[in-house]
Amino acid sequence: MKKYVFTPGPVPVPSEVLIEMAKPIIHHRTAEFEEIFAEVREGLKYIYNTAQEVFILSASGTGAMEASVVNTLSRGDKALVINSGKFGERWGKICRAYGVEVEEIMVDWGKEVDPAVIEKALSDDSSIKAVLTQASETSTGVKHPIKEISEITSKRDDVIHIVDGITGVGVFEIAFDEWGVDVLVGGSQKAFMLPPGLSFAAMSEKAWKFYETSDLPKFYFDFKPALKNAEKNTTTFTPAVTLIVGLAAVLRRFKSEGRENMHKRHARLALATREAMKAIGLEPFVQDTPSTALTTVIAPPEIGAAKVVAGLRDEFGITVAGGQDQAKGKIFRISHIGDIDKTDTLSIIAAIESVLNQLGYEFNFGAATKKASEILGTEL
Ligand SMILES: Cc1ncc(COP(=O)(O)O)c(C=O)c1O
């Protein structure tokens, strides 16, 4: 059976990128690689909307999350972690592993954080050094107000905003320099349409000031030598050459599509999916502020999400993600990132209808596909 991944990472990789990565490997200490690296550095700055360096790490997204903590904070510092799902929880685990004290703002799953709560926490406790958030909390599908939170941290010289943008960068606008984000993390197996293995991080000037006083241990992920080398279009250690060659191909595609059109592409697929599910009586898990990287849907309680996930897999070769922890068995998550277009999206919506019908769900069969094709069939 032909396989389709509709998970919010890993994602389908475009064929032109796979072809580039299948070519004979080149050595990284060559002019040929330096040229590719220079191109990739520029392309990443364009996607990040920044003049700062965007570091390329040979690690999955969690590696860049860890790197952003060790390059800015110190033992005994206090971090304010927004915990609205599995990845917010991970910020807390990383900080604690390095002896950074954690204060958590717990947010109900599926809800966005209220910036006023962050503002109050910072006013109440002047020892907080960093606010750690997710632009898009992939475990629930919620989008957090990164611009508003950065406005709050920008007013304070002694607080930085560290953003996990792993399912945000390239998906919707995060204006790194303009908004005053301090560290922004991205990952290859997300909007970047690559296999897992690379992650990215940019640092603001304010974050560099934090670097100067940071005493957390760092070696492989030390950004200072990485910066010195990147400015010479090279890397400190052996880079993931094949993935970087693939990244160059992806960034060429993004340059011709344009940053704003990338955001529109995700928004349109998300809107079509969301409205399609509503048309057959399925509620989105996130009501007010959904991320456009994925659509999280509450499965009919009498059926449960596990059967929908299994039906899609067994009948159609489609992999979607289920829920984790408290959302396990309740929700399924449909991705819009990676090499997924409107034809793919229409297909999965039709497949979901077919599976629900087989599972005995009573609904207006065909209404979801009709709704999605109306939305996807109009001009952008
Ligand atoms: C928002 C977010 N943060 C962090 C991660 C962890 O990234 P990785 O699994 O690449 O280490 C993911 C992966 O799904 C994610 O979606």
Short mmCIF file of C-alpha atoms and ligand atoms in Angstrom, two decimals:
data_model
loop_
_atom_site.label_atom_id
_atom_site.label_comp_id
_atom_site.label_asym_id
_atom_site.label_seq_id
_atom_site.Cartn_x
_atom_site.Cartn_y
_atom_site.Cartn_z
CA MET A 1 0.00 0.00 0.00
CA LYS A 2 1.21 3.49 -0.81
CA LYS A 3 2.10 5.40 2.38
CA TYR A 4 1.12 8.95 3.26
CA VAL A 5 2.40 10.87 6.29
CA PHE A 6 0.07 13.52 7.65
CA THR A 7 1.84 13.88 10.98
CA PRO A 8 3.22 17.20 12.25
CA GLY A 9 6.70 15.81 11.76
CA PRO A 10 8.18 13.86 10.08
CA VAL A 11 6.58 15.18 6.91
CA PRO A 12 6.66 14.33 3.18
CA VAL A 13 9.89 15.50 1.51
CA PRO A 14 9.60 16.97 -2.04
CA SER A 15 11.01 14.74 -4.77
CA GLU A 16 13.40 17.43 -6.06
CA VAL A 17 14.91 17.56 -2.56
CA LEU A 18 15.21 13.77 -2.32
CA ILE A 19 17.03 13.78 -5.67
CA GLU A 20 19.51 16.41 -4.46
CA MET A 21 20.20 14.38 -1.33
CA ALA A 22 20.73 11.19 -3.35
CA LYS A 23 23.68 12.71 -5.25
CA PRO A 24 27.22 11.63 -4.30
CA ILE A 25 28.33 13.17 -1.02
CA ILE A 26 30.67 16.16 -1.09
CA HIS A 27 33.32 17.03 1.48
CA HIS A 28 32.53 19.83 3.90
CA ARG A 29 35.98 21.48 3.77
CA THR A 30 35.61 22.48 0.13
CA ALA A 31 34.68 25.61 -1.81
CA GLU A 32 31.69 23.69 -3.17
CA PHE A 33 30.26 23.13 0.31
CA GLU A 34 31.09 26.67 1.42
CA GLU A 35 29.04 28.00 -1.47
CA ILE A 36 26.07 25.86 -0.47
CA PHE A 37 26.50 26.87 3.17
CA ALA A 38 26.52 30.57 2.24
CA GLU A 39 23.32 30.10 0.27
CA VAL A 40 21.67 28.22 3.14
CA ARG A 41 22.68 30.89 5.68
CA GLU A 42 20.99 33.57 3.57
CA GLY A 43 17.90 31.43 2.99
CA LEU A 44 17.47 30.74 6.70
CA LYS A 45 17.75 34.44 7.52
CA TYR A 46 14.99 35.08 4.99
CA ILE A 47 12.66 32.48 6.52
CA TYR A 48 13.50 33.67 10.06
CA ASN A 49 13.04 37.30 8.97
CA THR A 50 16.27 38.28 10.70
CA ALA A 51 19.67 39.82 10.10
CA GLN A 52 21.12 37.56 12.82
CA GLU A 53 22.90 34.29 12.18
CA VAL A 54 20.66 31.21 12.19
CA PHE A 55 22.63 28.28 13.56
CA ILE A 56 22.25 24.84 11.99
CA LEU A 57 22.58 22.04 14.51
CA SER A 58 23.01 18.35 13.74
CA ALA A 59 20.27 17.36 16.17
CA SER A 60 16.50 17.07 16.25
CA GLY A 61 14.52 20.04 17.57
CA THR A 62 15.07 19.17 21.21
CA GLY A 63 18.83 19.65 20.65
CA ALA A 64 18.24 23.28 19.64
CA MET A 65 15.89 23.74 22.62
CA GLU A 66 18.69 22.53 24.90
CA ALA A 67 21.23 24.73 23.07
CA SER A 68 19.10 27.81 23.58
CA VAL A 69 19.04 27.22 27.33
CA VAL A 70 22.77 26.46 27.74
CA ASN A 71 23.84 29.42 25.61
CA THR A 72 21.86 32.00 27.57
CA LEU A 73 21.11 30.94 31.15
CA SER A 74 23.13 30.18 34.29
CA ARG A 75 22.85 27.75 37.15
CA GLY A 76 20.31 29.01 39.70
CA ASP A 77 18.62 31.40 37.22
CA LYS A 78 14.86 31.37 37.27
CA ALA A 79 12.91 30.60 34.07
CA LEU A 80 9.20 31.19 33.50
CA VAL A 81 7.94 28.24 31.46
CA ILE A 82 4.57 28.31 29.70
CA ASN A 83 3.32 24.76 30.00
CA SER A 84 0.32 24.20 27.74
CA GLY A 85 1.23 20.73 26.51
CA LYS A 86 4.01 18.17 25.99
CA PHE A 87 6.53 20.60 24.55
CA GLY A 88 6.06 23.28 27.18
CA GLU A 89 6.60 20.53 29.72
CA ARG A 90 9.85 19.72 27.88
CA TRP A 91 11.17 23.27 28.41
CA GLY A 92 10.78 22.67 32.14
CA LYS A 93 12.63 19.33 31.97
CA ILE A 94 15.55 20.83 30.05
CA CYS A 95 15.90 23.76 32.45
CA ARG A 96 15.77 21.52 35.53
CA ALA A 97 18.38 19.18 34.02
CA TYR A 98 20.81 22.13 34.02
CA GLY A 99 19.94 23.44 37.47
CA VAL A 100 17.81 26.31 36.21
CA GLU A 101 14.92 26.97 38.57
CA VAL A 102 11.52 26.67 36.89
CA GLU A 103 8.32 28.54 37.54
CA GLU A 104 5.52 27.18 35.40
CA ILE A 105 2.40 28.88 34.13
CA MET A 106 0.01 25.99 33.55
CA VAL A 107 -2.40 26.59 30.67
CA ASP A 108 -5.35 24.30 29.92
CA TRP A 109 -4.66 22.09 26.92
CA GLY A 110 -6.04 23.69 23.76
CA LYS A 111 -5.96 27.22 25.18
CA GLU A 112 -3.49 30.04 24.48
CA VAL A 113 -1.57 31.72 27.29
CA ASP A 114 -2.79 35.13 28.42
CA PRO A 115 0.14 37.61 28.06
CA ALA A 116 -1.20 39.57 31.06
CA VAL A 117 -0.44 36.55 33.27
CA ILE A 118 3.17 36.62 32.05
CA GLU A 119 3.42 40.36 32.59
CA LYS A 120 2.18 39.93 36.17
CA ALA A 121 4.55 37.05 36.90
CA LEU A 122 7.51 39.16 35.71
CA SER A 123 6.38 42.17 37.75
CA ASP A 124 5.91 40.01 40.85
CA ASP A 125 9.31 38.33 40.59
CA SER A 126 12.24 40.35 39.30
CA SER A 127 14.56 37.33 39.54
CA ILE A 128 13.00 35.71 36.43
CA LYS A 129 15.57 35.76 33.61
CA ALA A 130 13.71 34.14 30.74
CA VAL A 131 10.24 33.35 29.42
CA LEU A 132 10.10 30.07 27.49
CA THR A 133 7.19 29.48 25.13
CA GLN A 134 6.00 27.49 22.11
CA ALA A 135 4.90 29.44 19.03
CA SER A 136 2.79 26.41 18.19
CA GLU A 137 2.24 23.71 20.83
CA THR A 138 2.09 20.66 18.59
CA SER A 139 0.57 18.34 21.19
CA THR A 140 -2.64 20.40 21.27
CA GLY A 141 -2.49 22.48 18.08
CA VAL A 142 -2.66 25.85 19.85
CA LYS A 143 -0.84 29.00 18.71
CA HIS A 144 0.53 31.31 21.40
CA PRO A 145 0.71 35.13 21.15
CA ILE A 146 4.46 35.40 20.55
CA LYS A 147 4.37 39.01 19.38
CA GLU A 148 2.56 40.18 22.53
CA ILE A 149 4.85 38.18 24.83
CA SER A 150 7.92 39.63 23.10
CA GLU A 151 6.50 43.11 23.62
CA ILE A 152 6.50 42.40 27.36
CA THR A 153 10.02 40.95 27.49
CA SER A 154 11.41 43.65 25.16
CA LYS A 155 10.59 46.26 27.79
CA ARG A 156 12.92 44.52 30.25
CA ASP A 157 16.70 44.44 29.74
CA ASP A 158 17.11 41.52 32.11
CA VAL A 159 14.54 39.09 30.62
CA ILE A 160 14.75 37.20 27.35
CA HIS A 161 12.02 35.42 25.38
CA ILE A 162 13.07 31.97 24.18
CA VAL A 163 10.62 30.60 21.61
CA ASP A 164 10.25 27.02 20.43
CA GLY A 165 9.13 27.71 16.88
CA ILE A 166 9.58 24.12 15.76
CA THR A 167 6.09 24.01 14.21
CA GLY A 168 5.88 27.79 13.80
CA VAL A 169 8.88 28.90 11.73
CA GLY A 170 7.89 28.93 8.05
CA VAL A 171 4.26 28.22 8.97
CA PHE A 172 3.06 31.62 10.16
CA GLU A 173 4.65 34.99 10.77
CA ILE A 174 7.26 35.23 13.53
CA ALA A 175 9.15 38.46 12.84
CA PHE A 176 12.29 37.70 14.87
CA ASP A 177 14.02 41.11 14.74
CA GLU A 178 10.93 43.29 14.55
CA TRP A 179 9.04 41.63 17.40
CA GLY A 180 12.09 41.34 19.65
CA VAL A 181 12.16 37.56 20.00
CA ASP A 182 15.47 36.57 21.63
CA VAL A 183 15.98 32.93 20.69
CA LEU A 184 13.93 31.11 18.03
CA VAL A 185 14.19 27.38 17.49
CA GLY A 186 13.15 25.50 14.33
CA GLY A 187 13.34 21.91 13.10
CA SER A 188 14.02 20.26 9.75
CA GLN A 189 11.21 17.68 9.76
CA LYS A 190 8.52 20.35 9.98
CA ALA A 191 7.75 23.25 7.62
CA PHE A 192 11.28 22.81 6.22
CA MET A 193 10.11 19.62 4.44
CA LEU A 194 13.28 17.66 5.25
CA PRO A 195 13.95 14.39 7.04
CA PRO A 196 14.60 14.69 10.81
CA GLY A 197 18.17 15.50 11.85
CA LEU A 198 18.65 19.27 11.71
CA SER A 199 17.48 22.00 14.00
CA PHE A 200 17.94 25.76 13.89
CA ALA A 201 18.34 28.62 16.35
CA ALA A 202 18.77 32.39 16.07
CA MET A 203 19.98 34.65 18.88
CA SER A 204 19.16 38.35 19.34
CA GLU A 205 21.77 40.88 20.51
CA LYS A 206 20.14 40.76 23.93
CA ALA A 207 20.50 36.96 23.97
CA TRP A 208 24.21 37.39 23.16
CA LYS A 209 24.56 39.58 26.25
CA PHE A 210 23.10 36.70 28.25
CA TYR A 211 25.64 34.39 26.55
CA GLU A 212 28.48 36.43 27.99
CA THR A 213 27.41 35.72 31.58
CA SER A 214 25.96 32.22 31.03
CA ASP A 215 27.80 29.55 33.01
CA LEU A 216 25.94 26.41 31.91
CA PRO A 217 28.21 23.74 30.41
CA LYS A 218 28.38 23.72 26.63
CA PHE A 219 30.72 22.30 24.06
CA TYR A 220 29.10 20.74 20.96
CA PHE A 221 26.27 23.28 21.06
CA ASP A 222 28.38 26.34 21.93
CA PHE A 223 27.11 29.15 19.69
CA LYS A 224 30.22 31.35 19.89
CA PRO A 225 32.58 29.12 17.89
CA ALA A 226 29.62 28.28 15.64
CA LEU A 227 29.18 31.98 14.86
CA LYS A 228 32.87 32.53 14.14
CA ASN A 229 32.89 29.62 11.72
CA ALA A 230 29.51 30.39 10.11
CA GLU A 231 30.81 33.86 9.20
CA LYS A 232 33.50 32.06 7.19
CA ASN A 233 30.83 29.78 5.64
CA THR A 234 32.01 26.77 7.51
CA THR A 235 31.17 24.74 10.61
CA THR A 236 33.10 23.81 13.75
CA PHE A 237 32.42 20.09 13.41
CA THR A 238 31.42 17.81 10.53
CA PRO A 239 27.99 19.07 9.48
CA ALA A 240 25.11 16.88 8.30
CA VAL A 241 26.23 17.51 4.71
CA THR A 242 23.41 15.60 3.00
CA LEU A 243 20.68 17.37 4.95
CA ILE A 244 22.28 20.76 4.31
CA VAL A 245 22.36 20.02 0.58
CA GLY A 246 18.64 19.16 0.89
CA LEU A 247 18.05 22.35 2.86
CA ALA A 248 19.56 24.42 0.06
CA ALA A 249 17.05 22.89 -2.36
CA VAL A 250 14.12 23.52 0.03
CA LEU A 251 15.16 27.12 0.61
CA ARG A 252 15.33 27.73 -3.17
CA ARG A 253 11.74 26.53 -3.39
CA PHE A 254 10.73 28.80 -0.48
CA LYS A 255 12.45 31.80 -2.04
CA SER A 256 10.42 31.43 -5.21
CA GLU A 257 7.20 30.83 -3.25
CA GLY A 258 7.83 33.79 -0.90
CA ARG A 259 7.52 33.91 2.88
CA GLU A 260 4.02 35.40 2.94
CA ASN A 261 2.74 32.85 0.43
CA MET A 262 4.16 30.05 2.58
CA HIS A 263 2.11 31.37 5.48
CA LYS A 264 -0.98 31.62 3.27
CA ARG A 265 -0.49 28.06 2.03
CA HIS A 266 -0.57 26.66 5.56
CA ALA A 267 -3.47 28.90 6.59
CA ARG A 268 -5.57 27.79 3.65
CA LEU A 269 -5.01 24.07 4.20
CA ALA A 270 -5.77 24.53 7.90
CA LEU A 271 -8.95 26.49 7.23
CA ALA A 272 -10.23 23.93 4.72
CA THR A 273 -9.56 21.06 7.13
CA ARG A 274 -11.09 22.82 10.11
CA GLU A 275 -14.24 23.83 8.26
CA ALA A 276 -14.54 20.38 6.70
CA MET A 277 -14.47 18.70 10.10
CA LYS A 278 -17.03 21.14 11.46
CA ALA A 279 -19.28 20.39 8.48
CA ILE A 280 -19.58 16.79 9.69
CA GLY A 281 -20.12 17.68 13.33
CA LEU A 282 -16.53 17.24 14.55
CA GLU A 283 -15.27 19.94 16.86
CA PRO A 284 -11.75 21.36 16.64
CA PHE A 285 -9.84 20.86 19.91
CA VAL A 286 -8.57 24.46 19.71
CA GLN A 287 -11.43 26.93 19.47
CA ASP A 288 -9.96 30.43 19.31
CA THR A 289 -6.31 30.39 18.35
CA PRO A 290 -5.42 27.32 16.30
CA SER A 291 -1.95 26.91 14.86
CA THR A 292 -1.98 26.54 11.08
CA ALA A 293 0.68 23.80 11.25
CA LEU A 294 -1.94 21.23 12.16
CA THR A 295 -5.62 20.77 12.84
CA THR A 296 -6.52 18.94 16.02
CA VAL A 297 -9.92 17.28 15.90
CA ILE A 298 -12.01 15.76 18.70
CA ALA A 299 -13.07 12.30 17.56
CA PRO A 300 -16.70 11.26 18.11
CA PRO A 301 -16.60 10.05 21.76
CA GLU A 302 -18.62 6.91 20.95
CA ILE A 303 -15.89 5.87 18.48
CA GLY A 304 -12.68 7.32 19.95
CA ALA A 305 -9.61 8.61 18.13
CA ALA A 306 -7.69 5.33 18.14
CA LYS A 307 -10.14 3.71 15.71
CA VAL A 308 -10.02 6.68 13.36
CA VAL A 309 -6.20 6.62 13.38
CA ALA A 310 -6.18 2.84 12.79
CA GLY A 311 -8.80 3.05 10.03
CA LEU A 312 -6.83 5.67 8.13
CA ARG A 313 -3.69 3.56 8.47
CA ASP A 314 -5.21 0.23 7.52
CA GLU A 315 -7.63 1.31 4.79
CA PHE A 316 -5.75 4.21 3.22
CA GLY A 317 -2.07 3.93 4.21
CA ILE A 318 -2.37 7.32 5.95
CA THR A 319 -0.50 8.10 9.17
CA VAL A 320 -2.01 10.78 11.37
CA ALA A 321 -1.06 11.52 14.95
CA GLY A 322 -3.32 10.70 17.88
CA GLY A 323 -3.36 12.58 21.18
CA GLN A 324 -0.86 12.33 24.02
CA ASP A 325 -1.41 12.17 27.79
CA GLN A 326 -4.79 13.71 28.73
CA ALA A 327 -5.77 13.96 25.04
CA LYS A 328 -4.95 10.31 24.30
CA GLY A 329 -7.85 8.52 22.63
CA LYS A 330 -9.76 11.80 22.32
CA ILE A 331 -8.15 13.69 19.46
CA PHE A 332 -6.40 13.11 16.18
CA ARG A 333 -4.05 15.60 14.54
CA ILE A 334 -3.91 16.33 10.82
CA SER A 335 -0.77 18.08 9.59
CA HIS A 336 -0.45 20.87 7.03
CA ILE A 337 3.35 21.11 7.10
CA GLY A 338 5.82 19.51 4.70
CA ASP A 339 5.21 18.79 1.05
CA ILE A 340 1.43 18.67 1.41
CA ASP A 341 -0.82 20.45 -1.05
CA LYS A 342 -4.53 20.95 -1.56
CA THR A 343 -4.94 17.69 -3.46
CA ASP A 344 -3.36 15.79 -0.56
CA THR A 345 -5.59 17.65 1.89
CA LEU A 346 -8.75 16.87 -0.06
CA SER A 347 -7.71 13.22 -0.15
CA ILE A 348 -7.27 12.90 3.60
CA ILE A 349 -10.58 14.64 4.26
CA ALA A 350 -12.36 12.19 1.93
CA ALA A 351 -10.52 9.31 3.62
CA ILE A 352 -11.62 10.51 7.07
CA GLU A 353 -15.23 10.56 5.89
CA SER A 354 -14.90 7.04 4.54
CA VAL A 355 -13.39 5.73 7.78
CA LEU A 356 -16.01 7.46 9.95
CA ASN A 357 -18.74 5.99 7.78
CA GLN A 358 -17.29 2.49 8.17
CA LEU A 359 -17.09 3.04 11.92
CA GLY A 360 -20.82 3.76 12.08
CA TYR A 361 -20.64 7.51 12.74
CA GLU A 362 -23.89 9.14 11.64
CA PHE A 363 -23.28 12.24 9.59
CA ASN A 364 -23.96 14.00 6.33
CA PHE A 365 -21.57 11.82 4.28
CA GLY A 366 -19.72 13.95 1.73
CA ALA A 367 -20.24 17.28 3.51
CA ALA A 368 -16.61 17.55 4.65
CA THR A 369 -15.18 16.90 1.20
CA LYS A 370 -17.67 19.35 -0.30
CA LYS A 371 -16.73 22.05 2.21
CA ALA A 372 -12.99 21.54 1.73
CA SER A 373 -13.25 21.55 -2.05
CA GLU A 374 -15.20 24.81 -1.91
CA ILE A 375 -12.47 26.45 0.18
CA LEU A 376 -9.55 24.95 -1.72
CA GLY A 377 -11.16 25.64 -5.09
CA THR A 378 -11.18 29.42 -4.64
CA GLU A 379 -8.36 31.82 -5.40
CA LEU A 380 -6.01 32.59 -2.53
C1 LIG B 1 6.67 22.30 19.22
C2 LIG B 1 7.70 21.22 19.25
N1 LIG B 1 8.74 21.34 20.10
C3 LIG B 1 9.68 20.41 20.19
C4 LIG B 1 9.63 19.26 19.44
C5 LIG B 1 10.70 18.24 19.60
O1 LIG B 1 11.43 18.15 18.45
P1 LIG B 1 12.25 16.82 18.10
O2 LIG B 1 11.30 15.67 18.23
O3 LIG B 1 12.68 17.10 16.69
O4 LIG B 1 13.39 16.75 19.04
C6 LIG B 1 8.57 19.06 18.56
C7 LIG B 1 8.46 17.82 17.78
O5 LIG B 1 7.41 17.40 17.39
C8 LIG B 1 7.59 20.07 18.47
O6 LIG B 1 6.55 19.93 17.63
#
